[in-house]
Amino acid sequence: MAKFIVRYYLFKILKKLIKKLKKTLSTILVILAGLKLCAQHTYVFFGSFNHDKETEGIYVYELDTLKGNLSKVTSVKGVLNPSFLTLSQNGKYVFACTESKTKNAGSVSSFGFNPEKRSLTFINSQKSGGENPVYLTTHKNGKWLVNGNYTEGSVSVYPISENGMIEPGVQNFQFSEGSVNPDRQDHAHIHSTVFSPDFNYVFLPDLGADKIRAYKFETDKKEPLIEAEKPFITTAPGSGPRHFTFHPNGKFAYCIEEMGGAVSVYQYDSGILKPIQRINTHSDELKGDFESSDVHISPDGRYLYASNRGSENNIAIFSILNDGTLKTVGYQSTKGKHPRTFTIDSSGKFLIVAHPVSGTAVVFKRNAETGLLRKVGREVKLDGVSTVQIRKY
């Protein structure tokens, strides 16, 4: 009987200890999760028209996700006019259009980013296959880079090795035809290269030809770019299609038209674009001299943002309806001159704009419910800053 009583009380004591241990373990896990969250860093990558290799060309800043301030981490010299940047899918590498707007030149370059050491290191360069490279993108498998060259109207494809090195190009397609504006559209001008959501197609807005070109992308082939069944869709004459993006649901696509000052909306399915709307990025008061530039969608798919340069220097804000069409919400001054590019972070909380003319980077906080923007933090002075990318590590 005594043994039974002892066992009973020992069991009760043990049960209490296990309960306390569980609570302690839960607390430790919460603390560790918090520490991990605190250990995450959001880095912002800027490229620029530096016009001199001896000056800084690419910059890395850290974003304070509470106050919206940017603090410098590192920078790179020895590179000329890194006008556009993109990151590898895993964030280990930064790829740049280099020697942009440089006569008889043009290249694409690779850099390795180490978030622990907070360092950016040059890896290598390859010729871009045409003058004035303006846009590049990577395949989700990390093995391919696609670049667009504005002046000569061409697209180039490069394999990427496991260490981030850009291999010699395996394809280069040149386009020749122009459109209705003799000053701006005497021949083709490829302005962006954008993969479809499933990465099976690449779309090439051609400002010079008023076309959005389409290619299949077959990763198992040595030359993966193959003309699509429907090789292009025409845009409004003189519209000058520039940048292009897909809705997160993959059912709709949006093209900003530089010369037309509008966004064209398309239904999308397996390489086919079907136009459903064209809406101005400016108020009715503005009648011409449009300089629309960049376009992005919030991660939740509720709002689209389109930047306007020239006399406007603003971002047009649209709500996205269930059928993919747009409804104007309003306009936000970008607090700088010539908002060439901007980007939205993965959380959807911040939008950062690059202004090459005023040489400023400006941070905005985004209201997820209304879509409206509010300037936060201190603007950063960066000569000729022309491109921006954000990633959390």
Short mmCIF file of C-alpha atoms in Angstrom, two decimals:
data_model
loop_
_atom_site.label_atom_id
_atom_site.label_comp_id
_atom_site.label_asym_id
_atom_site.label_seq_id
_atom_site.Cartn_x
_atom_site.Cartn_y
_atom_site.Cartn_z
CA MET A 1 0.00 0.00 0.00
CA ALA A 2 2.81 2.40 0.90
CA LYS A 3 4.54 1.70 -2.38
CA PHE A 4 1.35 2.50 -4.28
CA ILE A 5 0.99 5.87 -2.46
CA VAL A 6 4.63 6.77 -3.19
CA ARG A 7 4.19 5.90 -6.85
CA TYR A 8 0.98 7.92 -7.04
CA TYR A 9 2.63 11.07 -5.65
CA LEU A 10 5.73 10.57 -7.80
CA PHE A 11 3.49 10.35 -10.85
CA LYS A 12 1.71 13.59 -9.90
CA ILE A 13 5.03 15.38 -9.35
CA LEU A 14 6.35 14.09 -12.68
CA LYS A 15 3.17 15.21 -14.45
CA LYS A 16 3.55 18.74 -13.05
CA LEU A 17 7.21 18.82 -14.09
CA ILE A 18 6.35 17.75 -17.65
CA LYS A 19 3.64 20.45 -17.83
CA LYS A 20 6.11 23.12 -16.68
CA LEU A 21 8.71 21.80 -19.11
CA LYS A 22 6.25 22.08 -22.00
CA LYS A 23 5.48 25.69 -21.09
CA THR A 24 9.18 26.51 -20.83
CA LEU A 25 9.88 24.84 -24.18
CA SER A 26 7.03 26.78 -25.83
CA THR A 27 8.43 30.02 -24.43
CA ILE A 28 11.90 29.16 -25.74
CA LEU A 29 10.51 28.39 -29.20
CA VAL A 30 8.63 31.71 -29.29
CA ILE A 31 11.82 33.55 -28.28
CA LEU A 32 13.86 31.71 -30.90
CA ALA A 33 11.26 32.49 -33.58
CA GLY A 34 11.38 36.14 -32.55
CA LEU A 35 15.16 36.14 -32.69
CA LYS A 36 15.06 34.61 -36.16
CA LEU A 37 12.57 37.24 -37.28
CA CYS A 38 14.74 39.98 -35.82
CA ALA A 39 17.76 38.46 -37.55
CA GLN A 40 16.17 38.86 -40.96
CA HIS A 41 17.45 41.78 -43.00
CA THR A 42 15.83 43.55 -45.93
CA TYR A 43 18.42 44.69 -48.46
CA VAL A 44 17.85 47.19 -51.25
CA PHE A 45 20.00 47.10 -54.40
CA PHE A 46 20.44 50.21 -56.55
CA GLY A 47 22.06 50.56 -59.98
CA SER A 48 22.88 53.83 -61.71
CA PHE A 49 24.14 55.76 -64.70
CA ASN A 50 27.48 56.60 -63.09
CA HIS A 51 29.21 57.49 -66.44
CA ASP A 52 32.61 56.77 -64.88
CA LYS A 53 34.03 53.40 -63.80
CA GLU A 54 36.04 55.05 -61.06
CA THR A 55 32.89 56.11 -59.22
CA GLU A 56 30.35 53.96 -57.39
CA GLY A 57 27.87 52.25 -59.71
CA ILE A 58 25.95 49.68 -57.66
CA TYR A 59 24.86 50.29 -54.07
CA VAL A 60 23.46 48.03 -51.36
CA TYR A 61 21.38 49.55 -48.56
CA GLU A 62 19.47 48.03 -45.66
CA LEU A 63 15.83 49.00 -45.19
CA ASP A 64 14.59 49.73 -41.68
CA THR A 65 11.19 48.06 -41.90
CA LEU A 66 9.86 50.06 -38.94
CA LYS A 67 10.78 53.61 -39.93
CA GLY A 68 11.49 53.22 -43.65
CA ASN A 69 15.03 54.60 -43.44
CA LEU A 70 17.81 53.35 -45.72
CA SER A 71 21.34 52.79 -44.40
CA LYS A 72 24.30 52.09 -46.66
CA VAL A 73 25.85 48.62 -46.53
CA THR A 74 28.34 48.54 -49.41
CA SER A 75 28.93 49.65 -53.00
CA VAL A 76 30.84 48.62 -56.11
CA LYS A 77 33.13 50.60 -58.42
CA GLY A 78 34.78 49.48 -61.65
CA VAL A 79 31.52 49.03 -63.52
CA LEU A 80 30.07 51.45 -66.08
CA ASN A 81 26.39 52.44 -66.17
CA PRO A 82 24.78 49.46 -64.39
CA SER A 83 21.39 50.84 -65.37
CA PHE A 84 19.17 47.86 -64.56
CA LEU A 85 19.48 45.10 -61.94
CA THR A 86 17.78 41.81 -61.26
CA LEU A 87 18.42 39.17 -58.60
CA SER A 88 18.77 35.42 -58.97
CA GLN A 89 15.84 33.43 -57.62
CA ASN A 90 17.86 32.41 -54.53
CA GLY A 91 19.19 35.94 -53.94
CA LYS A 92 22.85 34.88 -54.13
CA TYR A 93 23.60 36.79 -57.32
CA VAL A 94 22.92 40.24 -58.74
CA PHE A 95 22.85 40.60 -62.52
CA ALA A 96 23.24 44.00 -64.19
CA CYS A 97 22.85 45.64 -67.58
CA THR A 98 26.24 47.34 -67.88
CA GLU A 99 27.73 49.81 -70.34
CA SER A 100 24.18 51.03 -71.01
CA LYS A 101 23.90 54.17 -73.16
CA THR A 102 27.55 53.69 -74.17
CA LYS A 103 28.30 53.94 -77.89
CA ASN A 104 29.49 50.71 -79.53
CA ALA A 105 29.30 48.89 -76.20
CA GLY A 106 26.95 46.92 -73.99
CA SER A 107 27.38 44.06 -71.54
CA VAL A 108 25.68 42.00 -68.85
CA SER A 109 27.50 41.44 -65.56
CA SER A 110 27.22 39.17 -62.55
CA PHE A 111 27.97 39.88 -58.88
CA GLY A 112 27.85 37.65 -55.83
CA PHE A 113 26.03 38.93 -52.74
CA ASN A 114 26.91 37.56 -49.30
CA PRO A 115 24.34 38.73 -46.72
CA GLU A 116 26.43 37.47 -43.79
CA LYS A 117 29.52 39.41 -44.87
CA ARG A 118 27.33 42.17 -46.34
CA SER A 119 29.53 42.17 -49.44
CA LEU A 120 28.97 42.44 -53.21
CA THR A 121 31.70 40.95 -55.41
CA PHE A 122 32.15 41.11 -59.19
CA ILE A 123 32.08 37.69 -60.90
CA ASN A 124 32.21 38.29 -64.67
CA SER A 125 30.72 40.00 -67.75
CA GLN A 126 29.62 39.04 -71.24
CA LYS A 127 28.82 41.18 -74.27
CA SER A 128 25.11 41.99 -74.35
CA GLY A 129 24.71 41.23 -78.05
CA GLY A 130 23.52 44.74 -78.84
CA GLU A 131 23.97 48.38 -77.88
CA ASN A 132 22.28 49.80 -74.78
CA PRO A 133 21.10 46.81 -72.68
CA VAL A 134 18.09 47.95 -70.63
CA TYR A 135 16.45 44.96 -68.96
CA LEU A 136 17.30 41.43 -67.88
CA THR A 137 15.59 38.59 -66.05
CA THR A 138 16.42 35.11 -64.75
CA HIS A 139 14.61 31.80 -65.05
CA LYS A 140 13.32 30.25 -61.82
CA ASN A 141 15.74 27.31 -62.16
CA GLY A 142 18.66 29.76 -61.90
CA LYS A 143 20.27 28.47 -65.09
CA TRP A 144 19.26 31.12 -67.65
CA LEU A 145 19.52 34.88 -68.13
CA VAL A 146 17.55 36.80 -70.79
CA ASN A 147 18.57 40.34 -71.75
CA GLY A 148 16.94 43.02 -73.91
CA ASN A 149 18.92 45.60 -75.89
CA TYR A 150 17.09 48.83 -76.64
CA THR A 151 19.11 50.64 -79.32
CA GLU A 152 19.60 47.69 -81.65
CA GLY A 153 16.30 46.02 -80.83
CA SER A 154 17.52 42.59 -79.84
CA VAL A 155 17.26 39.87 -77.19
CA SER A 156 20.09 37.65 -75.92
CA VAL A 157 20.07 34.41 -73.90
CA TYR A 158 22.87 33.22 -71.60
CA PRO A 159 23.39 30.09 -69.51
CA ILE A 160 24.31 30.76 -65.85
CA SER A 161 26.74 28.41 -64.10
CA GLU A 162 26.27 27.16 -60.53
CA ASN A 163 28.70 29.78 -59.18
CA GLY A 164 26.75 32.64 -60.76
CA MET A 165 29.06 33.10 -63.74
CA ILE A 166 27.36 34.21 -66.97
CA GLU A 167 28.40 31.88 -69.78
CA PRO A 168 28.75 33.10 -73.41
CA GLY A 169 25.42 33.82 -75.08
CA VAL A 170 23.74 30.99 -76.97
CA GLN A 171 21.04 33.04 -78.78
CA ASN A 172 20.64 36.55 -80.12
CA PHE A 173 17.59 37.66 -82.08
CA GLN A 174 17.60 41.02 -83.89
CA PHE A 175 14.38 42.79 -84.87
CA SER A 176 14.13 45.49 -87.50
CA GLU A 177 10.62 46.83 -88.11
CA GLY A 178 9.47 50.15 -86.66
CA SER A 179 6.13 51.92 -86.37
CA VAL A 180 4.37 55.25 -86.90
CA ASN A 181 6.60 57.72 -85.02
CA PRO A 182 9.69 58.42 -87.18
CA ASP A 183 11.61 60.07 -84.33
CA ARG A 184 11.13 57.29 -81.77
CA GLN A 185 10.13 54.26 -83.83
CA ASP A 186 12.42 54.09 -86.84
CA HIS A 187 13.15 50.46 -85.91
CA ALA A 188 12.68 47.94 -83.09
CA HIS A 189 13.53 48.84 -79.48
CA ILE A 190 13.19 45.94 -77.02
CA HIS A 191 12.53 47.49 -73.61
CA SER A 192 11.96 44.51 -71.30
CA THR A 193 12.17 40.72 -71.09
CA VAL A 194 9.56 39.11 -68.83
CA PHE A 195 8.88 35.45 -68.06
CA SER A 196 5.31 34.18 -67.81
CA PRO A 197 4.21 32.99 -64.34
CA ASP A 198 4.99 29.36 -65.25
CA PHE A 199 8.31 30.37 -66.89
CA ASN A 200 7.34 28.59 -70.13
CA TYR A 201 7.19 31.83 -72.16
CA VAL A 202 9.11 35.10 -72.46
CA PHE A 203 7.43 38.36 -73.47
CA LEU A 204 9.33 41.25 -75.09
CA PRO A 205 7.63 44.66 -75.23
CA ASP A 206 9.03 46.38 -78.33
CA LEU A 207 8.69 50.16 -78.05
CA GLY A 208 9.88 50.72 -81.60
CA ALA A 209 7.48 48.32 -83.32
CA ASP A 210 4.38 48.71 -81.10
CA LYS A 211 4.41 44.98 -80.43
CA ILE A 212 4.64 42.61 -77.49
CA ARG A 213 6.68 39.70 -78.85
CA ALA A 214 6.27 36.19 -77.46
CA TYR A 215 8.65 33.23 -77.32
CA LYS A 216 8.42 29.78 -75.82
CA PHE A 217 11.24 28.96 -73.40
CA GLU A 218 12.30 25.31 -73.36
CA THR A 219 14.91 24.81 -70.65
CA ASP A 220 15.99 21.35 -71.82
CA LYS A 221 17.34 22.73 -75.10
CA LYS A 222 20.74 24.33 -75.73
CA GLU A 223 18.92 27.18 -77.48
CA PRO A 224 15.78 27.55 -75.33
CA LEU A 225 14.10 30.54 -77.02
CA ILE A 226 11.59 29.39 -79.68
CA GLU A 227 9.07 31.64 -81.44
CA ALA A 228 5.62 31.15 -79.95
CA GLU A 229 2.61 29.96 -81.93
CA LYS A 230 1.36 33.55 -81.78
CA PRO A 231 4.69 35.44 -82.10
CA PHE A 232 3.38 38.90 -81.17
CA ILE A 233 0.40 41.05 -80.35
CA THR A 234 0.20 44.62 -81.65
CA THR A 235 -0.43 47.59 -79.37
CA ALA A 236 -2.00 50.94 -80.26
CA PRO A 237 -0.01 52.76 -82.99
CA GLY A 238 2.58 55.06 -81.43
CA SER A 239 1.97 53.71 -77.92
CA GLY A 240 5.52 52.45 -77.34
CA PRO A 241 5.12 49.40 -75.04
CA ARG A 242 7.82 49.48 -72.36
CA HIS A 243 7.49 47.32 -69.20
CA PHE A 244 5.25 44.34 -68.54
CA THR A 245 4.00 42.40 -65.53
CA PHE A 246 1.63 39.58 -64.61
CA HIS A 247 -1.04 39.46 -61.93
CA PRO A 248 -0.16 37.09 -59.04
CA ASN A 249 -3.05 34.83 -60.10
CA GLY A 250 -1.42 34.35 -63.52
CA LYS A 251 -4.65 35.14 -65.40
CA PHE A 252 -3.94 38.74 -66.39
CA ALA A 253 -1.02 40.76 -67.79
CA TYR A 254 -0.36 44.50 -67.87
CA CYS A 255 1.85 46.54 -70.20
CA ILE A 256 2.79 50.17 -69.58
CA GLU A 257 3.10 52.21 -72.77
CA GLU A 258 5.76 54.90 -72.57
CA MET A 259 4.62 57.09 -75.46
CA GLY A 260 0.90 56.49 -75.12
CA GLY A 261 0.74 57.20 -71.39
CA ALA A 262 -1.46 54.18 -70.75
CA VAL A 263 -1.62 50.66 -69.33
CA SER A 264 -3.02 47.94 -71.56
CA VAL A 265 -4.69 45.02 -69.79
CA TYR A 266 -4.74 41.47 -71.18
CA GLN A 267 -6.31 38.16 -70.29
CA TYR A 268 -3.56 35.55 -70.33
CA ASP A 269 -3.53 31.83 -71.05
CA SER A 270 -0.63 29.63 -72.18
CA GLY A 271 1.32 32.19 -74.18
CA ILE A 272 -1.74 34.00 -75.56
CA LEU A 273 -2.61 37.61 -74.68
CA LYS A 274 -6.16 38.88 -75.25
CA PRO A 275 -6.67 42.67 -74.85
CA ILE A 276 -9.53 43.66 -72.52
CA GLN A 277 -8.80 47.29 -71.50
CA ARG A 278 -6.58 50.30 -72.12
CA ILE A 279 -6.56 53.00 -69.43
CA ASN A 280 -4.60 56.24 -69.10
CA THR A 281 -1.90 56.59 -66.45
CA HIS A 282 -2.48 60.35 -66.30
CA SER A 283 -5.34 62.73 -65.65
CA ASP A 284 -7.41 64.10 -68.52
CA GLU A 285 -5.66 67.47 -68.14
CA LEU A 286 -2.48 66.10 -69.72
CA LYS A 287 -2.81 65.87 -73.52
CA GLY A 288 0.63 64.75 -74.71
CA ASP A 289 4.38 64.32 -74.13
CA PHE A 290 3.79 61.23 -72.01
CA GLU A 291 6.75 59.48 -70.42
CA SER A 292 5.24 56.50 -68.62
CA SER A 293 7.86 54.13 -67.34
CA ASP A 294 7.43 51.26 -64.89
CA VAL A 295 4.59 49.04 -63.67
CA HIS A 296 4.17 46.72 -60.66
CA ILE A 297 1.38 44.96 -58.77
CA SER A 298 1.07 44.60 -54.99
CA PRO A 299 1.76 41.04 -53.76
CA ASP A 300 -1.90 40.63 -52.74
CA GLY A 301 -3.00 41.40 -56.32
CA ARG A 302 -5.35 44.22 -55.29
CA TYR A 303 -3.51 47.29 -56.67
CA LEU A 304 -1.42 48.22 -59.70
CA TYR A 305 1.11 51.08 -59.70
CA ALA A 306 2.44 52.86 -62.80
CA SER A 307 5.12 55.57 -62.84
CA ASN A 308 5.09 58.70 -65.02
CA ARG A 309 8.16 60.83 -65.71
CA GLY A 310 8.31 64.13 -67.64
CA SER A 311 6.05 66.86 -66.31
CA GLU A 312 4.17 64.49 -63.99
CA ASN A 313 6.77 62.73 -61.80
CA ASN A 314 4.14 60.63 -60.10
CA ILE A 315 2.77 57.14 -59.63
CA ALA A 316 -0.73 56.36 -60.85
CA ILE A 317 -2.60 54.03 -58.50
CA PHE A 318 -5.27 51.62 -59.74
CA SER A 319 -7.44 49.07 -58.00
CA ILE A 320 -7.68 45.73 -59.80
CA LEU A 321 -11.20 44.40 -60.24
CA ASN A 322 -12.15 40.73 -60.28
CA ASP A 323 -12.14 40.62 -64.09
CA GLY A 324 -8.57 42.02 -64.18
CA THR A 325 -9.57 45.49 -65.36
CA LEU A 326 -8.32 48.64 -63.64
CA LYS A 327 -10.05 51.50 -61.86
CA THR A 328 -8.15 54.72 -61.14
CA VAL A 329 -7.65 55.42 -57.43
CA GLY A 330 -5.39 58.48 -57.62
CA TYR A 331 -1.88 59.85 -58.16
CA GLN A 332 1.08 60.15 -55.79
CA SER A 333 4.00 62.51 -56.33
CA THR A 334 7.25 60.54 -56.16
CA LYS A 335 9.06 63.49 -54.53
CA GLY A 336 11.80 63.41 -57.16
CA LYS A 337 12.50 63.93 -60.87
CA HIS A 338 12.15 61.15 -63.45
CA PRO A 339 10.84 58.05 -61.61
CA ARG A 340 12.41 55.60 -64.05
CA THR A 341 11.84 52.47 -61.98
CA PHE A 342 10.36 51.43 -58.66
CA THR A 343 9.69 48.19 -56.81
CA ILE A 344 7.51 46.79 -54.04
CA ASP A 345 8.92 44.57 -51.28
CA SER A 346 7.59 41.02 -50.80
CA SER A 347 5.51 42.02 -47.77
CA GLY A 348 3.74 44.70 -49.79
CA LYS A 349 4.45 47.31 -47.11
CA PHE A 350 7.06 49.39 -48.92
CA LEU A 351 7.49 50.89 -52.40
CA ILE A 352 10.86 52.44 -53.33
CA VAL A 353 11.40 54.76 -56.31
CA ALA A 354 14.64 55.49 -58.21
CA HIS A 355 15.00 58.97 -59.79
CA PRO A 356 18.07 59.31 -62.07
CA VAL A 357 17.54 63.03 -62.84
CA SER A 358 17.22 64.26 -59.24
CA GLY A 359 19.58 61.47 -58.11
CA THR A 360 17.32 60.36 -55.27
CA ALA A 361 15.82 57.17 -53.89
CA VAL A 362 12.54 57.69 -52.03
CA VAL A 363 10.73 55.21 -49.76
CA PHE A 364 6.94 55.07 -49.48
CA LYS A 365 4.81 53.04 -47.09
CA ARG A 366 1.83 51.39 -48.75
CA ASN A 367 -1.64 51.17 -47.23
CA ALA A 368 -2.76 47.63 -48.04
CA GLU A 369 -6.45 48.51 -47.76
CA THR A 370 -6.61 51.74 -49.77
CA GLY A 371 -3.53 51.23 -51.96
CA LEU A 372 -2.39 54.79 -51.19
CA LEU A 373 1.26 55.72 -50.58
CA ARG A 374 2.90 57.82 -47.86
CA LYS A 375 6.52 58.99 -47.95
CA VAL A 376 8.56 57.71 -45.01
CA GLY A 377 12.18 57.88 -43.92
CA ARG A 378 14.84 60.10 -45.42
CA GLU A 379 15.46 60.25 -49.16
CA VAL A 380 18.89 59.01 -50.20
CA LYS A 381 21.12 60.91 -52.65
CA LEU A 382 22.57 58.59 -55.30
CA ASP A 383 23.88 60.16 -58.50
CA GLY A 384 22.06 58.85 -61.56
CA VAL A 385 20.21 56.12 -59.63
CA SER A 386 18.12 54.27 -62.22
CA THR A 387 17.02 50.90 -60.87
CA VAL A 388 16.01 49.30 -57.56
CA GLN A 389 15.42 45.78 -56.26
CA ILE A 390 14.46 44.60 -52.74
CA ARG A 391 14.95 41.24 -51.03
CA LYS A 392 14.65 39.89 -47.50
CA TYR A 393 17.46 37.60 -46.25
#
